[in-house]
CSV table of C-alpha atoms in Angstrom, one decimal:
chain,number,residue,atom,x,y,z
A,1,UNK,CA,0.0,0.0,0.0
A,2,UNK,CA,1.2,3.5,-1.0
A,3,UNK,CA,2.4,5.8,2.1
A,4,UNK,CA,-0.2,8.5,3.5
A,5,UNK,CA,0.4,11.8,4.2
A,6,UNK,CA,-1.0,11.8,7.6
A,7,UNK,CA,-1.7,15.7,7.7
A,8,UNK,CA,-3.6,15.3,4.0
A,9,UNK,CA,-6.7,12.9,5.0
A,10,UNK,CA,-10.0,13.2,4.0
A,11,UNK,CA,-12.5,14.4,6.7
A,12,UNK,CA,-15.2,12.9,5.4
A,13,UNK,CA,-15.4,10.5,3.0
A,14,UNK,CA,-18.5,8.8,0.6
A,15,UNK,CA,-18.5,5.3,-1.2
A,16,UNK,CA,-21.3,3.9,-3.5
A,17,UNK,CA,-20.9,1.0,-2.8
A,18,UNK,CA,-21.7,-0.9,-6.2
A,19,UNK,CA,-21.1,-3.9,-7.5
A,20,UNK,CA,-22.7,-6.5,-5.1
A,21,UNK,CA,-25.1,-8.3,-8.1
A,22,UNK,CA,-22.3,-8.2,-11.0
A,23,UNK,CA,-20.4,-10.3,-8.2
A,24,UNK,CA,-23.0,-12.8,-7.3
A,25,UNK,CA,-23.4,-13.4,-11.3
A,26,UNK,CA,-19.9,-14.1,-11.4
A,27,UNK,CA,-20.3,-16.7,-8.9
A,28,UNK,CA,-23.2,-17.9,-10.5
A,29,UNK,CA,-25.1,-16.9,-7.5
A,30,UNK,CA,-28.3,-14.8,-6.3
A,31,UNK,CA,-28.1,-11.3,-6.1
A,32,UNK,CA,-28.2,-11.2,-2.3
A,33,UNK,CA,-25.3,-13.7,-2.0
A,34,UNK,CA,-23.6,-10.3,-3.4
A,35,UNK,CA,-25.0,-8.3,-1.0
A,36,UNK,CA,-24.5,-10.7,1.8
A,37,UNK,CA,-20.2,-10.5,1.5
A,38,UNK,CA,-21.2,-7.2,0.9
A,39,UNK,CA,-21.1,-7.0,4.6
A,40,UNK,CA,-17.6,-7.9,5.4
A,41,UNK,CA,-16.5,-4.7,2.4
A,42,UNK,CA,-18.0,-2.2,4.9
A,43,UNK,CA,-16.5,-4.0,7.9
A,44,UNK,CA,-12.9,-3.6,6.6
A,45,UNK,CA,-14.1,-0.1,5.1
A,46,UNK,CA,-15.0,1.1,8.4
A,47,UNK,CA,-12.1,-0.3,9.8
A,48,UNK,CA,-9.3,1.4,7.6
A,49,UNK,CA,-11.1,4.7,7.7
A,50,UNK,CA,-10.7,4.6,11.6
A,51,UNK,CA,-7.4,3.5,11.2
A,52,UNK,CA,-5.9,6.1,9.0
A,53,UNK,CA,-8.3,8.9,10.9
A,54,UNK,CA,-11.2,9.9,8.5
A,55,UNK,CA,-14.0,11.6,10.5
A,56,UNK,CA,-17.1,10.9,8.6
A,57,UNK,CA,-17.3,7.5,5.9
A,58,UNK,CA,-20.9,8.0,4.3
A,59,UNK,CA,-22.1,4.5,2.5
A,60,UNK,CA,-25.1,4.5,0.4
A,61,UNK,CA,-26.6,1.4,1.4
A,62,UNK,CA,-30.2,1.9,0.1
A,63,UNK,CA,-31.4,4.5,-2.2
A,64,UNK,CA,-35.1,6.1,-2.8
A,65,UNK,CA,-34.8,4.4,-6.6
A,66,UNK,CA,-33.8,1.0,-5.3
A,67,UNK,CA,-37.3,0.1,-4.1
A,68,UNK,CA,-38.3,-0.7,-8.0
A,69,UNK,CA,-36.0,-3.3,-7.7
A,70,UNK,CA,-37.9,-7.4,-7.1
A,71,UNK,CA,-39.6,-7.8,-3.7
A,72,UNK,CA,-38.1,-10.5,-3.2
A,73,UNK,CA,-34.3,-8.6,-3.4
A,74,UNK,CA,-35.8,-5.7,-1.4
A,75,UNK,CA,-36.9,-8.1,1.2
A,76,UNK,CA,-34.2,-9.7,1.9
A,77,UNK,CA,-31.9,-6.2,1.6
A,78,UNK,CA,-34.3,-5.2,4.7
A,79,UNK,CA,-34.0,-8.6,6.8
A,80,UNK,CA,-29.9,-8.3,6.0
A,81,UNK,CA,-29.9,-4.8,7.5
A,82,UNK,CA,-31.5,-5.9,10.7
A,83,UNK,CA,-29.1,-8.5,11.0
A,84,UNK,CA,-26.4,-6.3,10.4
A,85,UNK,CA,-27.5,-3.8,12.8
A,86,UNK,CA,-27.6,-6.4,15.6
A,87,UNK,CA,-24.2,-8.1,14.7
A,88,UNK,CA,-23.1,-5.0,14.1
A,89,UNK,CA,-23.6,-2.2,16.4
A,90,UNK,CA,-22.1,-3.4,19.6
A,91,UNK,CA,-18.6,-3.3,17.9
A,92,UNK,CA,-19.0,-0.1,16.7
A,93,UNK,CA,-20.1,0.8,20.2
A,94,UNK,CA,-16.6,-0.6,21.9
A,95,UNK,CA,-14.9,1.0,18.4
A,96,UNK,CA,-16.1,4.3,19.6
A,97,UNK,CA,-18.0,4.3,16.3
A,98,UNK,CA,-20.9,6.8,16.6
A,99,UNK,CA,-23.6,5.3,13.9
A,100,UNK,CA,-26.3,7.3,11.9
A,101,UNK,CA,-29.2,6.2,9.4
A,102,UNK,CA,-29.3,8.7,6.8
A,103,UNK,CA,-32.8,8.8,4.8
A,104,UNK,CA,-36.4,8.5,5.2
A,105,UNK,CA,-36.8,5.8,7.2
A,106,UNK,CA,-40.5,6.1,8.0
A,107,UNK,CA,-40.9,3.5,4.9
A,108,UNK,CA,-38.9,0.6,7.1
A,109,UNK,CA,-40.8,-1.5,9.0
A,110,UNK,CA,-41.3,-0.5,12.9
A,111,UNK,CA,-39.4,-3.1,13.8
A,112,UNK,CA,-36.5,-1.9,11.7
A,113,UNK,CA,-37.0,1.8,12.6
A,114,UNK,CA,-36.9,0.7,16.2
A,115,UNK,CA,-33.4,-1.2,15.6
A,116,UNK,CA,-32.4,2.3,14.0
A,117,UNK,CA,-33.1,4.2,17.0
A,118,UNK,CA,-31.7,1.9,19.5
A,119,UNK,CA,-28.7,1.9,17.6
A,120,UNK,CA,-28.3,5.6,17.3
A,121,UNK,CA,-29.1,6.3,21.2
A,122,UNK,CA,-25.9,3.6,21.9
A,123,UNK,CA,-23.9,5.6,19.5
A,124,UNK,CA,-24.8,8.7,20.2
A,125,UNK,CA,-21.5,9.9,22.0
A,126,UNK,CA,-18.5,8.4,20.4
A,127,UNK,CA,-16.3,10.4,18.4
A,128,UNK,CA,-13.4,8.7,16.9
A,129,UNK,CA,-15.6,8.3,13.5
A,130,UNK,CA,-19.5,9.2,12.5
A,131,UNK,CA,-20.5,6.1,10.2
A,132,UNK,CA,-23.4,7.5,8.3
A,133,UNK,CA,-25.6,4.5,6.4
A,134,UNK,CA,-27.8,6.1,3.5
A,135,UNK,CA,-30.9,4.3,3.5
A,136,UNK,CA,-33.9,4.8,1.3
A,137,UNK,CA,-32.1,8.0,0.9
A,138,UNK,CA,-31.4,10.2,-2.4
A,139,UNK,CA,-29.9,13.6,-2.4
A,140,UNK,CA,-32.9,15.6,-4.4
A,141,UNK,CA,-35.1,13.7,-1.8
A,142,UNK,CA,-32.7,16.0,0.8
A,143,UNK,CA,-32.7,19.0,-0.6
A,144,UNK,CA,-36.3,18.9,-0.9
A,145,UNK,CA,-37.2,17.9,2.4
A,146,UNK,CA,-34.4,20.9,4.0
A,147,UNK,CA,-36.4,23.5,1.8
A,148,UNK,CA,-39.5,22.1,3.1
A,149,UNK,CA,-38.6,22.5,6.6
A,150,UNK,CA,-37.2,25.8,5.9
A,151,UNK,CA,-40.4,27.1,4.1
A,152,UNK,CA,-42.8,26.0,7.1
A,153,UNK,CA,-40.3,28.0,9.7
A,154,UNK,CA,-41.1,31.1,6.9
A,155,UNK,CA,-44.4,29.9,7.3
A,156,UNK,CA,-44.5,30.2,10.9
A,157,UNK,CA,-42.5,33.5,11.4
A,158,UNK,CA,-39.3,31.8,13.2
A,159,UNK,CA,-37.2,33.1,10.1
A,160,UNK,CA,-37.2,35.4,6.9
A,161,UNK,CA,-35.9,34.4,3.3
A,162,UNK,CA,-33.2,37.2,3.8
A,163,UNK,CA,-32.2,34.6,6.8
A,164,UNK,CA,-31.6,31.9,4.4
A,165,UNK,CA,-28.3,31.1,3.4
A,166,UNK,CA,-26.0,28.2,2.6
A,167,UNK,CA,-25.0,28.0,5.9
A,168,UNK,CA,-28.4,27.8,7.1
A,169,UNK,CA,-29.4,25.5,4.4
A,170,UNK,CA,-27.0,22.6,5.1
A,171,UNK,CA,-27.9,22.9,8.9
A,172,UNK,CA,-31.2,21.6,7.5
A,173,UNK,CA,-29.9,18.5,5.6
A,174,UNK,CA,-29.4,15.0,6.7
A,175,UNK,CA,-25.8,15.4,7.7
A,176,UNK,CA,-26.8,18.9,9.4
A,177,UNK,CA,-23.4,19.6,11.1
A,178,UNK,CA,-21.7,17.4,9.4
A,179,UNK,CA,-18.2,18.5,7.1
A,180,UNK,CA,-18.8,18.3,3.3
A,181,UNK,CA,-17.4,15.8,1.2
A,182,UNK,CA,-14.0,15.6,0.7
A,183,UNK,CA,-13.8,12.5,-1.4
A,184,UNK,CA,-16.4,10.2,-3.1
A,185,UNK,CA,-15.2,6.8,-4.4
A,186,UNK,CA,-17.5,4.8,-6.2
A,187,UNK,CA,-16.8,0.7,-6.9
A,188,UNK,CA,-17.7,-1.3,-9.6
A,189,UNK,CA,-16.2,0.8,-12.9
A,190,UNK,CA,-19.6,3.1,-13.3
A,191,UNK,CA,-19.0,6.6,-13.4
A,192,UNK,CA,-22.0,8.2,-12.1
A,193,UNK,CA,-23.4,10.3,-8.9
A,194,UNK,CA,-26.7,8.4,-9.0
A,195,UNK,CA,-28.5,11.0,-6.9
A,196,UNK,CA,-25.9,10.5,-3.7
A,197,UNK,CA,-25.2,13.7,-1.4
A,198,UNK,CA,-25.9,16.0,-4.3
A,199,UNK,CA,-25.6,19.4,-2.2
A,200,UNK,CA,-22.3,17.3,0.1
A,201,UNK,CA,-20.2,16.8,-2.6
A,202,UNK,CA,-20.5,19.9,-5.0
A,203,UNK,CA,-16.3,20.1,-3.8
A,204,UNK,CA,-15.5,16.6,-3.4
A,205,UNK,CA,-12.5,14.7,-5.5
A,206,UNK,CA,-14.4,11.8,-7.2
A,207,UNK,CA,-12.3,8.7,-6.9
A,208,UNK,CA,-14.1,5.9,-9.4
A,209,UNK,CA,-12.1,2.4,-8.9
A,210,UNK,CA,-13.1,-1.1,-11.1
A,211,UNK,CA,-13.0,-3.2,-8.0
A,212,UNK,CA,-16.7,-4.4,-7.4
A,213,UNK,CA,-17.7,-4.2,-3.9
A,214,UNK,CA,-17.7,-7.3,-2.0
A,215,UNK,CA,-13.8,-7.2,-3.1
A,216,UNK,CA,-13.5,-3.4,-1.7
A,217,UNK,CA,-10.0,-3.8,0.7
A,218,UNK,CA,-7.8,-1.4,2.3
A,219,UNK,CA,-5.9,-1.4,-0.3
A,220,UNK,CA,-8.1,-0.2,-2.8
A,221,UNK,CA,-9.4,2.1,0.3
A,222,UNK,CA,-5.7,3.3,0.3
A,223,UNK,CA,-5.3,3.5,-3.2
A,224,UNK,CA,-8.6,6.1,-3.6
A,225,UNK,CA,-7.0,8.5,-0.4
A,226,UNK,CA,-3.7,8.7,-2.2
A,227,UNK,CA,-5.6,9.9,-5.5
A,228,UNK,CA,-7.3,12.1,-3.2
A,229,UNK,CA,-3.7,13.0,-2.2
A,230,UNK,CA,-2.3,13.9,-5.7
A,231,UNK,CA,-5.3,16.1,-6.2
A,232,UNK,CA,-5.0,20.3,-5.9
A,233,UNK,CA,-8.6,21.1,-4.5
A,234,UNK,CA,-8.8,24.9,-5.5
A,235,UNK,CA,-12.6,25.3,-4.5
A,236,UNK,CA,-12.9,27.6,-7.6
A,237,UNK,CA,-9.8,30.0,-7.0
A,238,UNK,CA,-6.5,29.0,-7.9
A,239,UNK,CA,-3.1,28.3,-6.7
């Protein structure tokens, strides 16, 4: 693996995490099998971003569009998320991993919303890395829903569309507080945003590796931060 420059790392970094069903169809399995050792991608994923000291990892899990997929996939992407939340979240817990669900979740079952809450209320305090999980989320689905709540507080006289600003805007978003995107890496070979943190990353590096998912490492984890590495990030101005 290529040497870091430890004072150069991405704060906040966001994978699509594609692949999982051209992988199965290699092994002449299902779809889910895909999924399934999709799992152990966002264990060592999670790991290595702790390791080399990245703030914020951001993995789109589920997105608004991936409901039109067979029920028969969707239901068992839902029953492998409750399983992964139970395996799961007590080692992010003792990995001082704080965990958030990113997306409209009221669409999960309340059995799966509960697991979501629990989960968050364990996390809540640890600091050494905020794993976000996009689920049924999509980024025009969070800028709409941040306008929205700004317009009703128009609405209700707490604020005035001079107050409005991009600051204020972003407060409003699902990653609120949160730092913007430094550096999105997409798997599989595709080349596209596909409606992921559209407001987050209008400054981010985009990293796009041919690996598919389930075979994501650290070293291809490695390999997408030293690209980020090589990279002059002007914002719009210049050297």
């Amino acid at each position: 693996m290529k040497l870091l420059d430890p004072e150069n790392i991405p704060q906040h970094v966001a994978i699509i995490m594609d692949g999982n069903g051209r992988w199965a169809k290699q092994q002449n399995k299902l779809r889910i099998f895909g999924h399934t050792n999709g799992v152990a991608a966002v264990r060592r994923a999670v790991s290595y971003a702790r390791q080399v000291g990245v703030k914020v990892l951001t993995l789109y899990a589920f997105s608004s569009e991936n409901w039109n997929r067979p029920a028969q996939e969707v239901s068992a992407l839902m029953t492998l998320f409750m399983q992964a939340l139970d395996r799961e979240v007590k080692k992010l817990h003792k990995n001082d991993i704080r965990l958030k669900i990113l997306g409209d979740i009221s669409r999960f079952s309340p059995k799966l919303q509960e697991k979501i809450a629990k989960a968050e209320q364990l996390t809540a305090d640890n600091q050494s890395l905020t794993l976000n999980i996009a689920a049924n989320y999509g980024g025009c689905w969070d800028i709409v829903q941040a306008t929205r709540h700004l317009a009703e507080k128009v609405q209700n006289g707490q604020l005035i569309p001079a107050d409005i600003n991009e600051n204020l805007f972003q407060q409003h978003l699902v990653t609120q507080d949160q730092a913007p995107v430094d550096l999105l890496i997409r798997t599989s070979g595709e080349q596209r945003i596909s409606n992921f943190l559209l407001w987050q990353i209008a400054y981010a590096e985009l990293c796009f590796l041919d690996v598919l998912w389930p075979d994501f490492g650290e070293q291809d984890f490695n390999q997408a931060i030293a690209c980020y590495q090589q990279r002059h990030r002007r914002f719009g101005g210049t050297e």
